[in-house]
Amino acid sequence: YFKFIIFFISIQSNDSFWNLIFNFAKMALKELCFQSKLLLNVCRIITNRGNATSSSVSKSKQVFEKEDKFGAHNYHPIPVALCKGKGVHVWDVEGRQYFDFLSGYSAVNQGHCHPKIIDALKTQAEVLTLASRAFYTDVLGEYEEYVTRYFGYDKMLPMNTGVEGGETACKLARKWAYQSKGIPNNEARIVFAGGNFWGRTL
């Protein structure tokens, strides 16, 4: 699914201002929904390769049933059970090959199983698997320096998921509103598009 989020801090409230914001959001969401459906249909039509056998279909069904039984129903996935990925392609348990147009919501833009990334993961896992931010490590500062210089930022805050990025953006926007714009405490407004999904958050 495509995400669409609007963050806006209100400086002054009036009907015409909010109508403008909501109308813009409505038009943008319609366009994104159209593109999302079009992309999904293209994926289904032009990227499906290979034929499923009766035994593999049964295996695929078992995958669906097990996940439906034991997993929380927070998504409505397409009925495809993936088992392998390489570069821009993924394969299901039936042996059919697809282009991965979703790319893990951009987390796999570099492609599946990139050899340099696999090598880096293995090398680090053999030295230090995980460290809490309660400690310094010898590689985090190097990573932060690279990212800030590459994008031209002063500082960066690494996050695990997209929703953490969204929530941090809300916190930063609120702080900016209170400290820089002079909005009274607890009176800042953050506006989201209706029906927007931006991750597993309250």
PDB file of C-alpha atoms in Angstrom, residues 15-27:
ATOM      1  CA  ASP A  15     -12.534  27.232   8.013  1.00  0.00           C
ATOM      2  CA  SER A  16     -11.157  28.247   4.607  1.00  0.00           C
ATOM      3  CA  PHE A  17      -7.623  27.292   5.622  1.00  0.00           C
ATOM      4  CA  TRP A  18      -8.626  23.791   6.792  1.00  0.00           C
ATOM      5  CA  ASN A  19     -10.856  23.235   3.754  1.00  0.00           C
ATOM      6  CA  LEU A  20      -7.861  23.940   1.527  1.00  0.00           C
ATOM      7  CA  ILE A  21      -5.723  21.412   3.418  1.00  0.00           C
ATOM      8  CA  PHE A  22      -8.393  18.674   3.394  1.00  0.00           C
ATOM      9  CA  ASN A  23      -9.228  19.160  -0.296  1.00  0.00           C
ATOM     10  CA  PHE A  24      -5.562  18.848  -1.205  1.00  0.00           C
ATOM     11  CA  ALA A  25      -5.283  15.673   0.884  1.00  0.00           C
ATOM     12  CA  LYS A  26      -8.391  14.197  -0.759  1.00  0.00           C
ATOM     13  CA  MET A  27      -7.062  14.773  -4.288  1.00  0.00           C
TER      14      MET A  27
END
